[in-house]
N, CA, C and O atoms as a MOPAC input file, in Angstrom:
PM7 MOZYME 1SCF
protein

 N    297.21900 1    97.70200 1   203.12700 1
 C    296.18900 1    98.77500 1   203.47900 1
 C    296.63200 1    99.95000 1   202.62000 1
 O    297.42000 1   100.75200 1   203.12100 1
 N    296.28600 1   100.09300 1   201.61800 1
 C    296.76700 1   101.91300 1   201.28300 1
 C    296.11000 1   102.96600 1   201.41600 1
 O    294.90500 1   103.05600 1   201.65300 1
 N    296.73900 1   103.65700 1   201.29500 1
 C    295.80800 1   105.20000 1   201.82600 1
 C    294.64400 1   105.42700 1   201.36700 1
 O    293.67600 1   105.73800 1   202.06100 1
 N    294.64600 1   105.31100 1   200.34400 1
 C    293.49600 1   105.67800 1   199.09000 1
 C    291.75200 1   104.37800 1   200.23500 1
 O    290.54100 1   104.58300 1   200.14800 1
 N    292.30500 1   103.51600 1   200.88500 1
 C    291.66000 1   102.68000 1   201.82500 1
 C    290.74400 1   103.73900 1   202.73800 1
 O    289.53600 1   103.95200 1   202.83700 1
 N    291.73200 1   104.19300 1   203.24300 1
 C    291.17000 1   105.55400 1   204.41400 1
 C    290.17800 1   106.34600 1   203.72800 1
 O    290.26900 1   106.74200 1   202.56600 1
 N    289.07900 1   106.58100 1   204.64800 1
 C    287.94200 1   107.47500 1   204.56900 1
 C    288.50000 1   108.53100 1   203.90000 1
 O    288.57400 1   108.43600 1   202.67500 1
 N    289.08000 1   109.92900 1   204.66700 1
 C    289.20200 1   111.17300 1   204.79200 1
 C    290.48900 1   111.49700 1   205.32500 1
 O    290.94400 1   111.05400 1   206.37900 1
 N    291.03600 1   112.26800 1   204.56500 1
 C    292.85300 1   112.96000 1   205.17300 1
 C    293.11100 1   114.36300 1   205.31200 1
 O    293.33300 1   115.05400 1   204.31800 1
 N    293.09500 1   114.92200 1   206.68800 1
 C    293.05800 1   116.54800 1   206.74500 1
 C    294.45700 1   116.81000 1   206.75100 1
 O    295.20000 1   115.94800 1   207.21900 1
 N    295.02800 1   118.09600 1   206.20500 1
 C    296.26200 1   118.22500 1   206.50200 1
 C    296.55900 1   119.10900 1   207.90500 1
 O    297.62600 1   119.13800 1   208.51800 1
 N    295.39300 1   119.77600 1   208.21900 1
 C    295.47700 1   120.69400 1   209.86000 1
 C    293.89800 1   120.09400 1   210.82900 1
 O    292.71100 1   119.88100 1   210.58200 1
 N    294.69300 1   120.03400 1   211.82100 1
 C    293.43200 1   119.89000 1   212.74500 1
 C    291.92400 1   120.84500 1   212.30700 1
 O    290.78700 1   120.40200 1   212.47400 1
 N    292.27600 1   122.35000 1   211.66900 1
 C    291.24900 1   123.72000 1   211.74700 1
 C    290.81000 1   122.88200 1   210.32800 1
 O    289.60500 1   123.10000 1   210.20100 1
 N    291.24300 1   122.07400 1   209.28400 1
 C    290.42900 1   121.57600 1   208.30400 1
 C    289.38000 1   120.49100 1   208.70400 1
 O    288.17900 1   120.44600 1   208.43300 1
 N    290.25900 1   119.51400 1   209.51600 1
 C    289.53400 1   118.53600 1   210.12500 1
 C    288.11300 1   118.96400 1   211.22800 1
 O    287.07100 1   118.30900 1   211.25200 1
 N    288.32100 1   119.91400 1   211.88600 1
 C    287.09000 1   120.46200 1   212.63300 1
 C    286.09600 1   121.33700 1   211.55500 1
 O    284.88500 1   121.41900 1   211.76200 1
 N    286.54400 1   121.77600 1   210.75100 1
 C    285.50500 1   122.62000 1   209.85900 1
 C    284.64900 1   121.40800 1   209.03700 1
 O    283.43500 1   121.38200 1   208.83100 1
 N    285.50200 1   120.57600 1   208.70000 1
 C    284.75800 1   119.27400 1   208.10000 1
 C    283.85500 1   118.49100 1   209.39900 1
 O    282.67000 1   118.17800 1   209.28500 1
 N    284.45500 1   118.32400 1   210.28600 1
 C    283.79300 1   117.31100 1   211.53400 1
 C    283.25100 1   118.54600 1   212.49700 1
 O    283.43700 1   117.98900 1   213.57800 1
 N    282.96700 1   119.22400 1   212.67700 1
 C    282.61900 1   120.00700 1   213.65500 1
 C    281.79400 1   119.56700 1   215.00800 1
 O    281.99200 1   119.98900 1   216.14700 1
 N    280.84300 1   118.63300 1   214.59200 1
 C    280.40000 1   117.63000 1   215.83400 1
 C    281.25400 1   116.97300 1   216.36800 1
 O    281.04000 1   116.67400 1   217.54200 1
 N    282.59800 1   116.47700 1   215.69300 1
 C    283.33100 1   115.57300 1   216.20100 1
 C    284.46600 1   116.20100 1   216.28400 1
 O    285.45900 1   115.49900 1   216.09400 1
 N    284.71300 1   117.83900 1   216.61600 1
 C    285.89300 1   118.41500 1   216.85600 1
 C    287.22000 1   117.65600 1   217.67000 1
 O    287.11000 1   116.91700 1   218.64700 1
 N    288.29800 1   117.99100 1   217.09200 1
 C    289.53900 1   118.10700 1   217.74700 1
 C    289.35600 1   118.97700 1   218.94500 1
 O    288.34700 1   119.64200 1   218.71100 1
 N    289.87300 1   119.32300 1   220.20100 1
 C    290.07200 1   120.34000 1   220.75500 1
 C    291.18900 1   120.89900 1   220.53700 1
 O    292.19800 1   120.20600 1   220.40700 1
 N    291.24300 1   122.61900 1   220.43100 1
 C    292.15800 1   123.27500 1   219.78000 1
 C    293.14400 1   123.18200 1   221.17000 1
 O    294.36500 1   123.02600 1   221.16300 1
 N    292.48000 1   123.28700 1   222.07000 1
 C    293.10600 1   123.22300 1   223.34400 1
 C    294.28500 1   122.14400 1   223.88400 1
 O    293.79700 1   121.06800 1   224.22900 1
 N    295.57700 1   122.22800 1   224.00400 1
 C    296.07000 1   121.35200 1   224.32100 1
 C    295.81900 1   120.62000 1   225.78100 1
 O    295.75500 1   119.41300 1   226.01100 1
 N    295.73800 1   121.35300 1   226.38200 1
 C    295.17200 1   121.12700 1   227.97600 1
 C    294.06400 1   119.86500 1   227.98900 1
 O    294.20100 1   118.72200 1   228.42600 1
 N    292.52000 1   120.72700 1   227.11900 1
 C    291.39000 1   120.10500 1   227.07300 1
 C    291.79700 1   118.78100 1   225.71100 1
 O    290.74200 1   118.38100 1   225.22000 1
 N    292.52700 1   118.38300 1   225.34200 1
 C    292.72800 1   117.45400 1   224.15200 1
 C    293.59700 1   116.47800 1   224.95900 1
 O    293.37900 1   115.27800 1   224.79300 1
 N    294.60700 1   116.87900 1   225.86000 1
 C    295.39200 1   116.10100 1   226.57100 1
 C    294.51600 1   114.84500 1   227.86100 1
 O    294.96000 1   113.81600 1   228.36900 1
 N    293.09000 1   115.57300 1   228.02700 1
 C    292.52300 1   115.01200 1   229.41700 1
 C    291.51400 1   114.13700 1   228.63100 1
 O    290.72600 1   113.40600 1   229.23000 1
 N    291.54900 1   114.22200 1   227.31800 1
 C    290.33500 1   113.05800 1   226.70400 1
 C    291.28600 1   111.93400 1   226.79000 1
 O    292.51600 1   111.93800 1   226.83600 1
 N    290.10700 1   110.61100 1   226.80500 1
 C    290.81500 1   108.98000 1   226.36500 1
 C    291.08100 1   108.78200 1   225.29000 1
 O    290.24100 1   108.76300 1   224.38900 1
 N    292.42700 1   108.56900 1   225.11400 1
 C    293.06400 1   108.40900 1   223.56200 1
 C    293.98100 1   106.82900 1   223.65100 1
 O    294.55900 1   106.12800 1   224.48100 1
 N    293.74400 1   106.85300 1   222.62000 1
 C    295.35200 1   105.69500 1   222.55000 1
 C    296.34300 1   106.06500 1   222.15800 1
 O    296.41800 1   106.86700 1   221.22700 1
 N    297.59000 1   105.46200 1   222.91200 1
 C    298.93600 1   106.14000 1   222.37700 1
 C    299.38200 1   104.79600 1   222.25600 1
 O    300.55500 1   104.82400 1   221.88500 1
 N    298.96100 1   103.59800 1   222.40700 1
 C    300.02100 1   102.67400 1   222.75000 1
 C    301.44300 1   102.36300 1   223.47700 1
 O    302.58300 1   102.30200 1   223.01600 1
 N    301.11600 1   102.25300 1   224.31600 1
 C    301.73800 1   102.42700 1   225.78800 1
 C    302.97300 1   104.09500 1   225.94200 1
 O    304.12000 1   104.39600 1   226.27400 1
 N    302.08100 1   104.52300 1   225.58300 1
 C    302.93300 1   106.23600 1   225.05600 1
 C    303.92200 1   106.40400 1   223.85100 1
 O    304.40600 1   107.31800 1   223.18300 1
 N    303.96100 1   105.18900 1   223.92100 1
 C    304.99600 1   105.12500 1   222.20000 1
 C    304.29100 1   105.83600 1   220.81700 1
 O    304.53900 1   106.64400 1   219.92200 1
 N    303.59700 1   105.24200 1   221.14500 1
 C    302.37600 1   106.07300 1   219.91300 1
 C    302.46600 1   104.81800 1   218.84500 1
 O    303.25200 1   103.87100 1   218.87900 1
 N    301.16600 1   105.16600 1   217.64900 1
 C    301.58500 1   103.80400 1   216.55800 1
 C    301.80800 1   104.39000 1   215.68200 1
 O    301.43700 1   105.51800 1   215.35700 1
 N    302.68600 1   103.40600 1   215.02300 1
 C    303.51400 1   103.84200 1   213.85200 1
 C    302.77000 1   103.87200 1   212.54800 1
 O    302.09800 1   102.89300 1   212.22600 1
 N    302.81700 1   104.53400 1   212.06700 1
 C    302.05500 1   105.06800 1   210.71800 1
 C    302.91900 1   104.41200 1   209.65000 1
 O    303.99900 1   104.84300 1   209.24500 1
 N    302.08000 1   102.93700 1   209.11800 1
 C    302.81500 1   101.72900 1   208.74200 1
 C    301.70300 1   102.09400 1   207.09300 1
 O    301.45400 1   101.29700 1   206.18900 1
 N    301.26000 1   103.53100 1   207.22300 1
 C    300.10000 1   103.29500 1   205.87300 1
 C    300.34300 1   104.89400 1   204.76600 1
 O    300.39600 1   105.21900 1   203.58000 1
 N    300.40400 1   105.32600 1   205.77700 1
 C    300.87900 1   106.79400 1   204.54400 1
 C    301.93800 1   107.20700 1   203.84900 1
 O    302.19100 1   107.91800 1   202.87600 1
 N    302.89700 1   106.03900 1   205.25300 1
 C    304.31700 1   106.84500 1   204.43500 1
 C    305.11200 1   108.03900 1   205.38200 1
 O    306.31100 1   108.25100 1   205.20400 1
 N    304.43700 1   108.68100 1   206.25200 1
 C    304.55500 1   109.73100 1   206.91500 1
 C    305.81600 1   109.21600 1   208.02200 1
 O    306.90700 1   109.76400 1   208.17800 1
 N    305.39300 1   108.23300 1   208.58200 1
 C    306.59500 1   107.67100 1   209.51900 1
 C    306.76700 1   108.35500 1   211.09400 1
 O    307.75500 1   108.31100 1   211.82800 1
 N    305.61500 1   108.91200 1   211.29900 1
 C    305.38100 1   109.25800 1   212.72600 1
 C    304.82700 1   108.73600 1   213.11200 1
 O    303.90500 1   108.11900 1   212.57900 1
 N    305.35800 1   108.75300 1   215.00500 1
 C    304.35500 1   108.17200 1   215.77500 1
 C    302.65300 1   108.99200 1   215.56700 1
 O    302.44100 1   110.04700 1   214.96900 1
 N    301.74000 1   108.20300 1   216.19100 1
 C    300.16700 1   108.58500 1   215.85500 1
 C    299.66000 1   108.34800 1   217.01700 1
 O    299.76800 1   107.32500 1   217.69200 1
 N    299.00300 1   109.47800 1   217.28500 1
 C    297.48800 1   108.84700 1   218.21100 1
 C    296.17500 1   108.70800 1   218.11500 1
 O    295.47000 1   109.53900 1   217.54300 1
 N    295.71500 1   107.60400 1   218.68900 1
 C    293.97800 1   107.45400 1   218.32100 1
 C    293.34200 1   107.77300 1   218.79800 1
 O    292.92600 1   107.13300 1   219.76400 1
 N    292.71400 1   109.23800 1   218.38400 1
 C    291.59100 1   109.62200 1   219.47400 1
 C    290.20400 1   109.57200 1   218.88700 1
 O    289.96800 1   109.47000 1   217.68300 1
 N    289.17200 1   109.66500 1   219.99900 1
 C    287.99200 1   109.26400 1   219.79200 1
 C    286.81000 1   110.19600 1   219.80700 1
 O    286.16800 1   110.26300 1   220.85500 1
 N    286.41800 1   110.97600 1   218.69900 1
 C    285.71300 1   112.11200 1   219.24600 1
 C    284.15500 1   111.85800 1   219.06400 1
 O    283.65500 1   110.95000 1   218.39900 1
 N    283.53300 1   112.76800 1   219.73400 1
 C    284.30900 1   114.03100 1   220.72700 1
 C    284.28800 1   113.43300 1   222.32000 1
 O    283.51900 1   112.70200 1   222.94300 1
 N    284.94000 1   113.79800 1   222.48500 1
 C    285.36000 1   113.77600 1   224.07200 1
 C    286.38700 1   112.78200 1   224.88000 1
 O    286.75500 1   112.68900 1   226.05100 1
 N    286.66000 1   112.08500 1   223.64900 1
 C    287.73700 1   110.86300 1   224.01700 1
 C    287.05900 1   109.57300 1   224.55000 1
 O    286.13400 1   109.81700 1   225.32400 1
 N    287.26000 1   108.46900 1   224.35700 1
 C    286.56300 1   107.18900 1   224.60200 1
 C    286.08100 1   107.46400 1   225.97000 1
 O    286.53900 1   108.12800 1   226.89900 1
 N    284.86200 1   106.64700 1   225.78900 1
 C    283.69400 1   107.17700 1   227.00400 1
 C    284.76400 1   105.80600 1   228.48100 1
 O    285.11900 1   104.63300 1   228.60400 1
 N    284.78300 1   106.92400 1   229.08600 1
 C    285.22300 1   106.00400 1   230.33700 1
 C    283.86700 1   105.10600 1   231.08300 1
 O    282.67800 1   105.42300 1   231.12200 1
 N    284.57800 1   103.85300 1   231.65100 1
 C    283.66500 1   103.12500 1   232.72800 1
 C    282.52500 1   104.15400 1   233.33100 1
 O    282.95200 1   105.20500 1   233.81000 1
 N    281.19600 1   103.93500 1   233.33700 1
 C    280.23400 1   103.95300 1   233.98700 1
 C    279.61900 1   105.45600 1   233.20100 1
 O    278.57100 1   105.88800 1   233.68200 1
 N    280.19000 1   106.18300 1   232.11600 1
 C    279.91000 1   106.82000 1   231.19300 1
 C    279.19700 1   106.25400 1   230.24900 1
 O    279.24900 1   105.10200 1   229.81800 1
 N    278.26300 1   107.48500 1   229.83800 1
 C    277.52300 1   106.73900 1   228.41100 1
 C    278.42700 1   107.04200 1   226.89800 1
 O    279.15100 1   107.84600 1   226.31200 1
 N    277.95300 1   106.11600 1   226.83900 1
 C    278.43600 1   105.72600 1   225.41000 1
 C    277.78100 1   106.96300 1   224.25400 1
 O    276.62100 1   107.28700 1   223.99600 1
 N    279.11700 1   107.44700 1   223.72900 1
 C    278.52200 1   108.17300 1   222.81800 1
 C    278.93300 1   107.82900 1   220.77800 1
 O    279.71700 1   106.94300 1   220.43900 1
 N    278.33800 1   108.56900 1   219.95000 1
 C    278.32200 1   107.95000 1   218.48700 1
 C    279.60800 1   108.70900 1   218.00000 1
 O    279.47000 1   109.91300 1   217.78200 1
 N    280.44800 1   108.32500 1   217.86700 1
 C    281.50800 1   109.87300 1   217.18400 1
 C    282.50000 1   108.94300 1   215.88900 1
 O    282.26400 1   107.91700 1   215.25200 1
 N    283.60900 1   109.85600 1   215.91800 1
 C    284.86400 1   109.52200 1   214.49800 1
 C    285.83100 1   109.16000 1   215.58700 1
 O    286.00900 1   109.67700 1   216.69000 1
 N    286.53300 1   107.92300 1   214.87300 1
 C    288.12800 1   107.47900 1   215.26500 1
 C    289.22000 1   108.18300 1   214.48600 1
 O    289.30600 1   107.87800 1   213.29600 1
 N    289.86500 1   108.86400 1   214.85300 1
 C    290.74100 1   109.61800 1   213.93300 1
 C    292.14400 1   109.81000 1   214.45900 1
 O    292.39400 1   110.40800 1   215.50500 1
 N    293.28000 1   109.11900 1   213.45000 1
 C    294.68700 1   109.26700 1   213.79000 1
 C    295.15200 1   110.44700 1   214.37000 1
 O    294.23500 1   111.25200 1   214.20600 1
 N    295.89500 1   110.89200 1   214.84600 1
 C    296.69700 1   112.65600 1   215.08200 1
 C    298.02800 1   111.69600 1   215.29800 1
 O    298.30700 1   110.54000 1   215.61500 1
 N    298.86700 1   113.33700 1   214.79400 1
 C    300.15400 1   113.01700 1   215.33200 1
 C    300.23500 1   113.88100 1   216.50100 1
 O    300.37100 1   115.09600 1   216.36000 1
 N    300.16300 1   113.35700 1   217.59300 1
 C    300.24000 1   113.29400 1   219.07300 1
 C    299.11600 1   115.49600 1   219.61100 1
 O    299.25800 1   116.38700 1   220.44800 1
 N    298.06100 1   115.14800 1   218.24700 1
 C    297.07500 1   116.00300 1   218.27800 1
 C    297.39200 1   117.20300 1   216.91700 1
 O    296.92500 1   118.28600 1   216.56500 1
 N    298.12500 1   116.55800 1   216.59900 1
 C    298.53200 1   117.81800 1   215.21900 1
 C    297.94300 1   117.24200 1   214.06500 1
 O    297.48200 1   116.10100 1   214.02500 1
 N    297.96900 1   118.13800 1   213.02800 1
 C    297.72800 1   117.43200 1   212.02500 1
 C    298.75200 1   116.54600 1   211.24700 1
 O    299.72300 1   116.67500 1   211.99200 1
 N    299.23500 1   115.60500 1   210.07900 1
 C    297.91500 1   115.29900 1   209.45100 1
 C    296.57600 1   114.39900 1   210.38600 1
 O    296.91000 1   113.71200 1   211.35100 1
 N    295.51400 1   114.47500 1   210.09100 1
 C    294.33900 1   114.12400 1   210.85600 1
 C    294.11400 1   112.93700 1   209.88000 1
 O    294.15000 1   113.40200 1   208.74100 1
 N    293.90700 1   111.65400 1   209.85500 1
 C    293.10400 1   110.30700 1   209.52400 1
 C    292.04800 1   110.07100 1   210.10600 1
 O    291.99500 1   110.01100 1   211.33500 1
 N    291.16500 1   109.92000 1   209.44400 1
 C    290.02200 1   109.74400 1   209.93100 1
 C    289.62700 1   107.85800 1   209.56500 1
 O    289.54600 1   107.48500 1   208.39400 1
 N    289.47900 1   107.13500 1   210.42500 1
 C    289.52400 1   105.73400 1   210.35700 1
 C    288.14200 1   105.28100 1   210.03100 1
 O    287.90400 1   104.69300 1   208.97600 1
 N    286.82100 1   105.66300 1   211.31600 1
 C    286.00000 1   104.86100 1   211.40000 1
 C    284.92000 1   106.91800 1   211.75400 1
 O    285.46200 1   107.84100 1   212.36100 1
 N    283.57200 1   106.98400 1   211.19000 1
 C    282.85100 1   107.56400 1   211.60100 1
 C    281.54300 1   107.03400 1   212.01500 1
 O    281.27000 1   105.87100 1   211.71600 1
 N    280.72000 1   107.74100 1   212.65700 1
 C    279.48000 1   107.29100 1   213.36200 1
 C    279.21700 1   106.03900 1   213.75900 1
 O    278.29000 1   105.30000 1   213.42800 1
 N    280.51800 1   105.78300 1   214.83200 1
 C    280.33600 1   104.58600 1   215.52000 1
 C    280.18300 1   104.48200 1   216.94300 1
 O    280.32600 1   105.57600 1   217.48800 1
 N    279.97900 1   103.68600 1   217.59900 1
 C    280.14400 1   103.37100 1   218.87900 1
 C    281.29400 1   103.79000 1   219.44100 1
 O    282.11100 1   102.86900 1   219.46300 1
 N    281.90400 1   105.29700 1   220.13800 1
 C    282.95500 1   104.77600 1   220.71600 1
 C    283.35700 1   104.28600 1   221.90600 1
 O    284.15500 1   104.89200 1   222.62200 1
 N    282.81600 1   103.11300 1   222.21900 1
 C    282.79100 1   102.35300 1   223.40600 1
 C    283.30000 1   101.28800 1   222.55900 1
 O    284.34100 1   100.69700 1   222.84600 1
 N    282.59400 1   101.01100 1   221.50200 1
 C    282.80800 1    99.34300 1   220.70900 1
 C    284.71200 1   100.07800 1   220.04700 1
 O    285.83600 1    99.57800 1   220.07300 1
 N    284.30300 1   101.09000 1   219.66600 1
 C    285.93800 1   101.61900 1   219.15300 1
 C    287.37700 1   101.01300 1   220.27600 1
 O    288.32900 1   100.23300 1   220.27600 1
 N    286.66100 1   102.04300 1   221.14600 1
 C    287.56900 1   101.61400 1   222.33400 1
 C    287.94000 1   100.42400 1   222.57200 1
 O    289.09300 1   100.07900 1   222.31400 1
 N    286.99400 1    99.53600 1   223.13400 1
 C    287.21500 1    98.46300 1   223.26700 1
 C    287.79400 1    97.30000 1   221.99300 1
 O    288.24000 1    96.22000 1   222.38100 1
 N    287.75100 1    97.59400 1   220.57200 1
 C    288.21900 1    97.22100 1   219.90600 1
 C    289.80900 1    97.32600 1   219.92500 1
 O    290.47100 1    96.28900 1   219.96800 1
 N    290.16700 1    98.05600 1   219.90800 1
 C    291.17600 1    98.82200 1   220.19500 1
 C    292.32500 1    98.15200 1   221.54500 1
 O    293.30800 1    97.42900 1   221.38200 1
 N    291.82900 1    98.63600 1   222.68400 1
 C    292.48900 1    98.08700 1   224.05300 1
 C    292.28900 1    96.66700 1   224.16300 1
 O    292.61000 1    96.02600 1   225.16400 1
 N    291.72500 1    96.14300 1   223.07100 1
 C    291.52900 1    94.22100 1   223.41200 1
 C    292.89500 1    94.40300 1   222.83300 1
 O    293.78900 1    94.20600 1   223.65500 1
 N    293.18700 1    94.64600 1   221.93600 1
 C    294.40900 1    94.14300 1   220.63200 1
 C    295.39700 1    94.49000 1   220.74500 1
 O    296.32700 1    93.88400 1   220.21400 1
 N    295.62800 1    95.84500 1   221.64400 1
 C    296.94700 1    96.86100 1   221.98200 1
 C    297.53600 1    96.69300 1   220.48800 1
 O    298.42800 1    95.85900 1   220.32800 1
 N    297.16000 1    97.31000 1   219.58600 1
 C    297.93300 1    97.40200 1   218.38900 1
 C    298.89800 1    98.76100 1   218.51200 1
 O    299.00300 1    99.70100 1   219.29900 1
 N    299.62700 1    98.26100 1   217.11400 1
 C    301.09300 1    98.98900 1   217.43800 1
 C    301.21100 1    99.83800 1   216.14800 1
 O    301.86200 1   100.88200 1   216.13400 1
 N    300.59400 1    99.37900 1   215.12400 1
 C    300.91900 1   100.39200 1   213.79900 1
 C    299.32300 1   100.51200 1   213.28800 1
 O    298.35700 1    99.83300 1   213.63500 1
 N    299.39000 1   101.46100 1   212.47500 1
 C    298.21100 1   102.12900 1   212.02200 1
 C    297.30500 1   101.00800 1   211.18200 1
 O    296.10600 1   100.88000 1   211.43200 1
 N    297.87100 1   100.33300 1   210.32400 1
 C    297.03400 1    99.22600 1   209.72100 1
 C    296.41200 1    98.23900 1   210.67100 1
 O    295.38900 1    97.64500 1   210.33200 1
 N    296.84800 1    98.07900 1   211.58100 1
 C    296.31800 1    97.02400 1   212.73000 1
 C    295.00700 1    97.99100 1   213.40400 1
 O    293.96400 1    97.43900 1   213.75400 1
 N    295.18400 1    99.31600 1   213.51800 1
 C    294.03500 1   100.02100 1   214.19600 1
 C    293.12000 1    99.90900 1   213.03500 1
 O    292.09100 1    99.27700 1   213.27700 1
 N    293.25800 1   100.40000 1   211.75800 1
 C    292.39100 1   100.34600 1   210.86400 1
 C    291.75600 1    99.42300 1   210.94900 1
 O    290.60800 1    99.81000 1   211.16500 1
 N    291.81200 1    97.84900 1   210.89100 1
 C    291.47500 1    96.82700 1   210.75400 1
 C    290.62400 1    96.44600 1   211.60100 1
 O    289.78800 1    95.59600 1   211.29600 1
 N    290.69000 1    97.14600 1   213.14200 1
 C    289.98700 1    96.96700 1   214.15700 1
 C    288.62700 1    97.81000 1   213.99900 1
 O    287.47400 1    97.43900 1   214.22200 1
 N    289.04900 1    98.91900 1   213.59600 1
 C    287.68400 1   100.02300 1   213.71100 1
 C    287.37300 1   100.41100 1   212.77700 1
 O    286.54900 1   101.31900 1   212.88400 1
 N    287.79200 1   100.01800 1   211.29700 1
 C    286.85900 1   100.64800 1   210.02900 1
 C    285.84100 1    99.54600 1   209.61900 1
 O    285.03300 1    99.94000 1   208.77700 1
 N    285.65200 1    97.89600 1   210.13100 1
 C    284.85700 1    97.55900 1   210.12100 1
 C    283.84000 1    97.76600 1   210.76200 1
 O    282.86600 1    97.12700 1   210.36300 1
 N    283.59100 1    98.77600 1   212.07600 1
 C    283.07500 1    99.33600 1   213.02600 1
 C    281.44100 1    99.20600 1   212.29300 1
 O    281.48000 1    99.60800 1   211.13000 1
 N    280.16100 1    98.77500 1   212.68800 1
 C    279.24100 1    99.09500 1   212.22200 1
 C    278.75900 1   100.65800 1   212.40200 1
 O    278.82500 1   101.13600 1   213.53500 1
 N    278.31000 1   101.40800 1   211.39200 1
 C    277.81600 1   102.89600 1   212.22300 1
 C    276.25300 1   102.46400 1   212.78900 1
 O    275.40800 1   101.73700 1   212.26700 1
 N    276.23400 1   103.25400 1   214.13200 1
 C    275.24300 1   102.94300 1   214.95200 1
 C    275.12600 1   104.00900 1   215.68900 1
 O    275.80200 1   105.03700 1   215.68600 1
 N    273.78000 1   103.55600 1   216.63500 1
 C    273.63400 1   104.59600 1   217.83400 1
 C    273.97900 1   103.83000 1   219.06900 1
 O    273.59500 1   102.66100 1   219.03700 1
 N    274.47400 1   104.12200 1   219.91500 1
 C    275.28700 1   103.22200 1   221.37900 1
 C    273.75400 1   102.81100 1   222.11200 1
 O    272.79900 1   103.57200 1   222.26900 1
 N    273.82100 1   101.84100 1   222.37000 1
 C    272.94600 1   101.45800 1   223.50200 1
 C    273.70800 1   100.94500 1   224.84700 1
 O    274.53000 1   100.02900 1   224.80800 1
 N    273.42300 1   101.48700 1   225.78900 1
 C    273.82500 1   101.15100 1   226.89200 1
 C    273.31300 1   100.12400 1   228.11000 1
 O    273.97700 1   100.00700 1   229.13900 1

């Protein structure tokens, strides 16, 4: 997978939030850290796509991945460097529950693996 295959990339959280205000990444660290995100066993997902060679967190926006019993939401899946830029948009207008289930069913350790799981998800309206 090449970086050209990725939908969008933003250098800063502020730039991403400006483009996706309805799916903003919280600027407050406490709020952001309270949201369900995927960290690959707290080690982070290795960036084997962009060449930055950093550990990434997969964020489900807005509000994090829905917990069991919570209503599903349509949102955006992004990869961040532990809540900082750059932000890489992996999927837009997808069921956050479907995205969470796709990722946690496979426990990927590399960004290319996460991309192959969430990029094909259909744009949808959640049905619970």
